[in-house]
Short mmCIF file of C-alpha atoms in Angstrom, two decimals:
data_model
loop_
_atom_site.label_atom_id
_atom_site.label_comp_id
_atom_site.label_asym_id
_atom_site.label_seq_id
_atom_site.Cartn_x
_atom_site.Cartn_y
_atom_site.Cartn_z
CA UNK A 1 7.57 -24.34 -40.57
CA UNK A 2 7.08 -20.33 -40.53
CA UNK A 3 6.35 -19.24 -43.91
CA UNK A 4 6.05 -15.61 -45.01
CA UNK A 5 6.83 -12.31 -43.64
CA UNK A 6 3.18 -12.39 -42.04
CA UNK A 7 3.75 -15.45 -40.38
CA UNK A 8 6.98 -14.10 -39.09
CA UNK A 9 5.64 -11.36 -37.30
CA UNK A 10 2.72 -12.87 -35.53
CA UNK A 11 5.21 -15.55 -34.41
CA UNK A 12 7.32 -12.87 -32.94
CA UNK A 13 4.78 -11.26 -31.49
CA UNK A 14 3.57 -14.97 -29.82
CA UNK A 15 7.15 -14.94 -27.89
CA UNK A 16 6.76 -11.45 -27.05
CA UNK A 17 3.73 -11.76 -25.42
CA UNK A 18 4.82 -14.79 -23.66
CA UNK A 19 8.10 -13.39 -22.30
CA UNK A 20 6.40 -9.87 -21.70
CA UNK A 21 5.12 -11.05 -17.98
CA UNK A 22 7.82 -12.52 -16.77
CA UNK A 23 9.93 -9.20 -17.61
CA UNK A 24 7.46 -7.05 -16.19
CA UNK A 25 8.14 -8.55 -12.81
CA UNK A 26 12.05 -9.26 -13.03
CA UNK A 27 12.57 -6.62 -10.80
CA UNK A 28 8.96 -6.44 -8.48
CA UNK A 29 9.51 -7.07 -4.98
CA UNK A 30 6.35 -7.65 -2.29
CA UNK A 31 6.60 -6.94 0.94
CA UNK A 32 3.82 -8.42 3.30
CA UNK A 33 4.81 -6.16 6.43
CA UNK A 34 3.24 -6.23 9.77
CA UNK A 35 1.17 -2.58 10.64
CA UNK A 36 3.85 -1.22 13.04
CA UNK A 37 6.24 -0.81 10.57
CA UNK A 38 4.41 0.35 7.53
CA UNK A 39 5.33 4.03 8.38
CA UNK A 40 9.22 3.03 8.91
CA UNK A 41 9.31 1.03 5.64
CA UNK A 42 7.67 3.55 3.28
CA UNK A 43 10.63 6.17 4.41
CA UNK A 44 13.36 2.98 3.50
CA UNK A 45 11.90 2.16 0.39
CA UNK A 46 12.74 5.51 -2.26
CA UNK A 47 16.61 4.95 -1.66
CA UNK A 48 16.14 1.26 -1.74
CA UNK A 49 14.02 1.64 -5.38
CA UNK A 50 16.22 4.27 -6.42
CA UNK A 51 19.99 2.46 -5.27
CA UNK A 52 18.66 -0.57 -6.84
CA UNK A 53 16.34 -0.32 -9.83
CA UNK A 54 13.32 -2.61 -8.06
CA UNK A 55 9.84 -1.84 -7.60
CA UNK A 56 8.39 -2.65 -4.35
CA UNK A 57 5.27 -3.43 -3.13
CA UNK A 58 4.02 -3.59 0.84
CA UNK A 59 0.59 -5.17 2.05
CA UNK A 60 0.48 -4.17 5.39
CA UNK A 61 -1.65 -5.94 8.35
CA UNK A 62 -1.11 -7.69 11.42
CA UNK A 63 1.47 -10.40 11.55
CA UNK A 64 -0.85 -13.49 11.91
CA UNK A 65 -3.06 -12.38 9.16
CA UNK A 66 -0.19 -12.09 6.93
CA UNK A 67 1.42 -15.68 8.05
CA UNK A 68 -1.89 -16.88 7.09
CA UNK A 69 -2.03 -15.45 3.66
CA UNK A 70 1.44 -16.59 2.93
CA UNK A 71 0.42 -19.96 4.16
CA UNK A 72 -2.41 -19.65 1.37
CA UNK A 73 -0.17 -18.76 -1.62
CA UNK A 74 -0.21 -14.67 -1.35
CA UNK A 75 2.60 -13.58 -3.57
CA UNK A 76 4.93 -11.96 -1.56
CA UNK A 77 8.88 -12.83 -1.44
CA UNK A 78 9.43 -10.77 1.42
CA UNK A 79 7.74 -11.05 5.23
CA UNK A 80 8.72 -8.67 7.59
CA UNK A 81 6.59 -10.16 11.04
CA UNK A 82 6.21 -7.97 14.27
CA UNK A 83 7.25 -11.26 16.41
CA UNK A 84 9.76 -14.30 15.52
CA UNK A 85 7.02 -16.96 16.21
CA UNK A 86 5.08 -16.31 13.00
CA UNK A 87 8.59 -16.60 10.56
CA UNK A 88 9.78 -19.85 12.38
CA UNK A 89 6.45 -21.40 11.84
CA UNK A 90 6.95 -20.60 8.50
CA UNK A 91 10.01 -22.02 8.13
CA UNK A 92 8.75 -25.25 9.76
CA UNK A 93 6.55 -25.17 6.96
CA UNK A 94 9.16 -24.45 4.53
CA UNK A 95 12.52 -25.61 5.72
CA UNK A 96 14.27 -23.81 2.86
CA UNK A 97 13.41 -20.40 4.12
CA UNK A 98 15.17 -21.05 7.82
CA UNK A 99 18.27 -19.98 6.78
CA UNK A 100 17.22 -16.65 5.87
CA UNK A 101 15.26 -15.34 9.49
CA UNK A 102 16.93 -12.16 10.49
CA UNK A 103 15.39 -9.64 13.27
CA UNK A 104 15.35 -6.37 11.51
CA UNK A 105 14.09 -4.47 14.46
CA UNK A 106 13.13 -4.74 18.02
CA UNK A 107 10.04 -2.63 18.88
CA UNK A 108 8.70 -0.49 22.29
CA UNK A 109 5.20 -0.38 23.09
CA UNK A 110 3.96 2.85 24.86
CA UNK A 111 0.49 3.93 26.30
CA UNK A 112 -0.97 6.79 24.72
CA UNK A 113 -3.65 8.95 26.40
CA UNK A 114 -4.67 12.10 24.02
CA UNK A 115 -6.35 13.79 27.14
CA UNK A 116 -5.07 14.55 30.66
CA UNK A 117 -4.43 11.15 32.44
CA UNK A 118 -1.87 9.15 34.23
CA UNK A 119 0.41 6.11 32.92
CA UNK A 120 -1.34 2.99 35.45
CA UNK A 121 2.32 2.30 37.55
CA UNK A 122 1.69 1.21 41.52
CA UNK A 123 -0.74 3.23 43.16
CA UNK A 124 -3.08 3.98 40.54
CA UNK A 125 -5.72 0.83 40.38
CA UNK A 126 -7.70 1.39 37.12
CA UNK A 127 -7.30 2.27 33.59
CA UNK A 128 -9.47 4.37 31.96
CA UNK A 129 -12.82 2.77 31.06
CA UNK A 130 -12.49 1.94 27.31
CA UNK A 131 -8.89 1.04 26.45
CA UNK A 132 -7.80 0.08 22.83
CA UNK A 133 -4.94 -2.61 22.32
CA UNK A 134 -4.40 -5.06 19.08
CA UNK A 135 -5.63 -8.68 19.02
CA UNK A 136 -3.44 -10.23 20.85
CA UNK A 137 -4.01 -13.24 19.22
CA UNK A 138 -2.63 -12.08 15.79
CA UNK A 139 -0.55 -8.82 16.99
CA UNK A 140 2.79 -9.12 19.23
CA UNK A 141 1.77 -5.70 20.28
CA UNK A 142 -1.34 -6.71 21.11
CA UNK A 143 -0.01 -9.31 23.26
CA UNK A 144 2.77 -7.33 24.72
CA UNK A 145 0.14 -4.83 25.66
CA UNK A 146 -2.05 -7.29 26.99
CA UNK A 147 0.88 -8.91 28.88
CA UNK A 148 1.44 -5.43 30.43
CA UNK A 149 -2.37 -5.17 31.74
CA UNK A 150 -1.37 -8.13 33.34
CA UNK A 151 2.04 -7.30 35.13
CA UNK A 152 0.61 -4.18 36.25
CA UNK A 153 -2.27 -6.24 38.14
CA UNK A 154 -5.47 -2.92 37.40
CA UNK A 155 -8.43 -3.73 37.10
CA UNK A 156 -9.55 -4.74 33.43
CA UNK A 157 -10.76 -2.33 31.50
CA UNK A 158 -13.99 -2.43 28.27
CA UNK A 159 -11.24 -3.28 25.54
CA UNK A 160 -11.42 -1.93 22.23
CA UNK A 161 -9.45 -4.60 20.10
CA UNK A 162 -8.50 -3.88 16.70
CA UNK A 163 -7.33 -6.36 13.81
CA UNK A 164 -3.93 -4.60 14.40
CA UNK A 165 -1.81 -2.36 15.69
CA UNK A 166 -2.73 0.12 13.26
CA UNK A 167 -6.53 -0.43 14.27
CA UNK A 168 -5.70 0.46 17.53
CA UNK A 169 -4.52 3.34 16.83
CA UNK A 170 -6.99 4.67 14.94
CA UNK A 171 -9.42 3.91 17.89
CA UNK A 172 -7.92 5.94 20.18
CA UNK A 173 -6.91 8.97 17.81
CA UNK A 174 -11.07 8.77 16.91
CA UNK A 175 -11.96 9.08 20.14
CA UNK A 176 -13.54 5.26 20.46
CA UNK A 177 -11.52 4.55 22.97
CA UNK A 178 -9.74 6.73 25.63
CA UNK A 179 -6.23 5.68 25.66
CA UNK A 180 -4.31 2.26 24.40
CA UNK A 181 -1.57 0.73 23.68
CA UNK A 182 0.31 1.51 20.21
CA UNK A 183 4.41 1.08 18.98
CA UNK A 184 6.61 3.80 19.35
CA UNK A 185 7.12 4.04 16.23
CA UNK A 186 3.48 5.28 16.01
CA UNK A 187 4.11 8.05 18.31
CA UNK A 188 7.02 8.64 16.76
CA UNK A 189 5.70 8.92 12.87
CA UNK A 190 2.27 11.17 13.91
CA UNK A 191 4.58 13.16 16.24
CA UNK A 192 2.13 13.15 19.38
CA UNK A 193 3.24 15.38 22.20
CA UNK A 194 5.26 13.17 24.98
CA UNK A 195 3.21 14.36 27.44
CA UNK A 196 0.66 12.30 26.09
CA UNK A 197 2.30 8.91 26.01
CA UNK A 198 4.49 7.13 28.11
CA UNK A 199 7.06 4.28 27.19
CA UNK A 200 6.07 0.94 28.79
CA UNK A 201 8.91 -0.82 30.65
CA UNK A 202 10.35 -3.89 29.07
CA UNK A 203 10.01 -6.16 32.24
CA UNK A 204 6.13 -5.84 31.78
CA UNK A 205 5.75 -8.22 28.41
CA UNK A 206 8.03 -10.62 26.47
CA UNK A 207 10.56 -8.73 24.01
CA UNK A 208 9.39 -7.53 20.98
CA UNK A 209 11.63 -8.99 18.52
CA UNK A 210 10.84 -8.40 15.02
CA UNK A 211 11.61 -10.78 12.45
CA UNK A 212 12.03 -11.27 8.55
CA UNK A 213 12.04 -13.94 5.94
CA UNK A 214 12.08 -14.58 2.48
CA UNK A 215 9.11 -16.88 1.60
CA UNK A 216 9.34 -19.52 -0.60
CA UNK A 217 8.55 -17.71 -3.61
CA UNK A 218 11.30 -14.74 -2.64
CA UNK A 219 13.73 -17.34 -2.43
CA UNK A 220 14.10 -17.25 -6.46
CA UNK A 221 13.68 -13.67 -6.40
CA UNK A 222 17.54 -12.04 -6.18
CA UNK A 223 15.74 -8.65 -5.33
CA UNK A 224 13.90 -10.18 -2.31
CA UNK A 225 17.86 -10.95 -1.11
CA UNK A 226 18.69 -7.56 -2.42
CA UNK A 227 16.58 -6.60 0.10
CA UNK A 228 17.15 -8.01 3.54
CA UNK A 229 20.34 -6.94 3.11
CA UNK A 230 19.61 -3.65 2.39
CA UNK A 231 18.09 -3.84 6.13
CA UNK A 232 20.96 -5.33 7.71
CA UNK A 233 23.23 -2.41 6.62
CA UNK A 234 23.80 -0.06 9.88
CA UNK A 235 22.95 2.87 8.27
CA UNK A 236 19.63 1.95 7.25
CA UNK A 237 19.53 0.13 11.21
CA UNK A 238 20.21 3.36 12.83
CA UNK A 239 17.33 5.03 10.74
CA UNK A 240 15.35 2.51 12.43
CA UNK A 241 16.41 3.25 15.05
CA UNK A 242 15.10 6.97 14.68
CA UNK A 243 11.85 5.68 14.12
CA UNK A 244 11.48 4.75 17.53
CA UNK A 245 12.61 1.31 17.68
CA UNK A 246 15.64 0.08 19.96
CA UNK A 247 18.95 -0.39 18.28
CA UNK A 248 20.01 -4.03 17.48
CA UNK A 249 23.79 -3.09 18.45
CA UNK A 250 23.04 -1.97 22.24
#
């Protein structure tokens, strides 16, 4: 029994304190988002917070490093992977989740030389000496470029491989490498002259088709539904779109 006004108010205080974390993140959404599409997701996300009253936040790495921490109990609700393979392992994992795989965007993979050289098509048998591309073990554009290196039979260059996409780029713009493979959506979002990159032809490497999830802890969160289909809406798919991906309606 409670007794006295003392008693009262530290038992209120008890339930306050209690109920006071699971308010604080009634409305907290976590994206884990592969590299490519940090850039595109930070412009989405100030309508999104402001249309809905969530708070959102993005980790941001490549796709098999995030699968991995999801795997291991990260706490996100949302993963938005740069390839379908890593969200339908996931849902083998957790056959709940299948139901909600969507592709939210299918991405382009261009070769980006900052100084004067030309994109390796027939005729031209190497690649500049140190060429940057993602792990291709953990990024689908690493893969996709790697694929390319492949279909376009030059002779191997030193590679510079990065954790992720984002890596990649970073070893190129620093000068650690000489040219690479990065998304368009990287070109795109830094605005690099287009006489310094040139858009890689589909046929070379396996379609880059990007794929989201809710993870088992986003399926009790209504704001991590909220979400996905705030990025099925064809407004917010042509924006995409702008951001240098190919539209899902073509």
């Amino acid at each position: 029994m409670i007794r006295g006004p003392a008693a009262v108010i530290r038992f209120a205080l008890t339930i306050l304190c209690l109920l006071l974390p699971s308010l604080s993140n009634a409305d907290l959404l976590r994206i884990a988002v592969a590299s490519n599409f940090t850039h595109t997701l930070n412009t989405l996300l100030p309508e999104f917070e402001n249309d809905t009253g969530h708070d959102v936040e993005i980790s941001s790495a490549s796709s098999g490093k995030l699968y991995a921490q999801i795997l291991h109990g990260a706490p996100f609700d949302v993963f938005l992977s740069a390839d379908t393979d890593k969200p339908q392992q996931l849902a083998e994992q957790f056959p709940k989740i299948e139901s909600t795989l969507f592709t939210y965007a299918t991405g382009r993979l261009v070769y980006w030389c900052p100084k004067e050289c030309e994109y390796p098509l027939s005729g031209i048998s190497t690649m500049p000496a140190t060429l940057a591309i993602a792990n291709p073990r953990l990024a689908p554009y690493g893969l996709a470029a790697k694929q390319t290196i492949e279909a376009l039979k030059v002779s191997t260059p030193t590679l510079v491989t990065g954790e992720n996409i984002g890596q990649a780029y970073r070893f190129i713009e620093s000068g650690h490498a000489q040219a690479g493979f990065i998304a368009l959506s990287q070109a795109v979002a830094a605005r690099l002259p287009a006489s310094q990159y040139w858009l890689v032809a589909e046929h070379h490497h396996a379609a880059i088709q990007q794929t989201g999830a809710l993870t088992p802890r986003g399926l009790n969160n209504p704001a991590a539904r909220t979400f996905i289909e705030y990025l099925r809406r064809p407004e917010i798919q042509a924006q995409i779109t702008q951001q240098g991906y190919a539209s899902l309606y073509d």
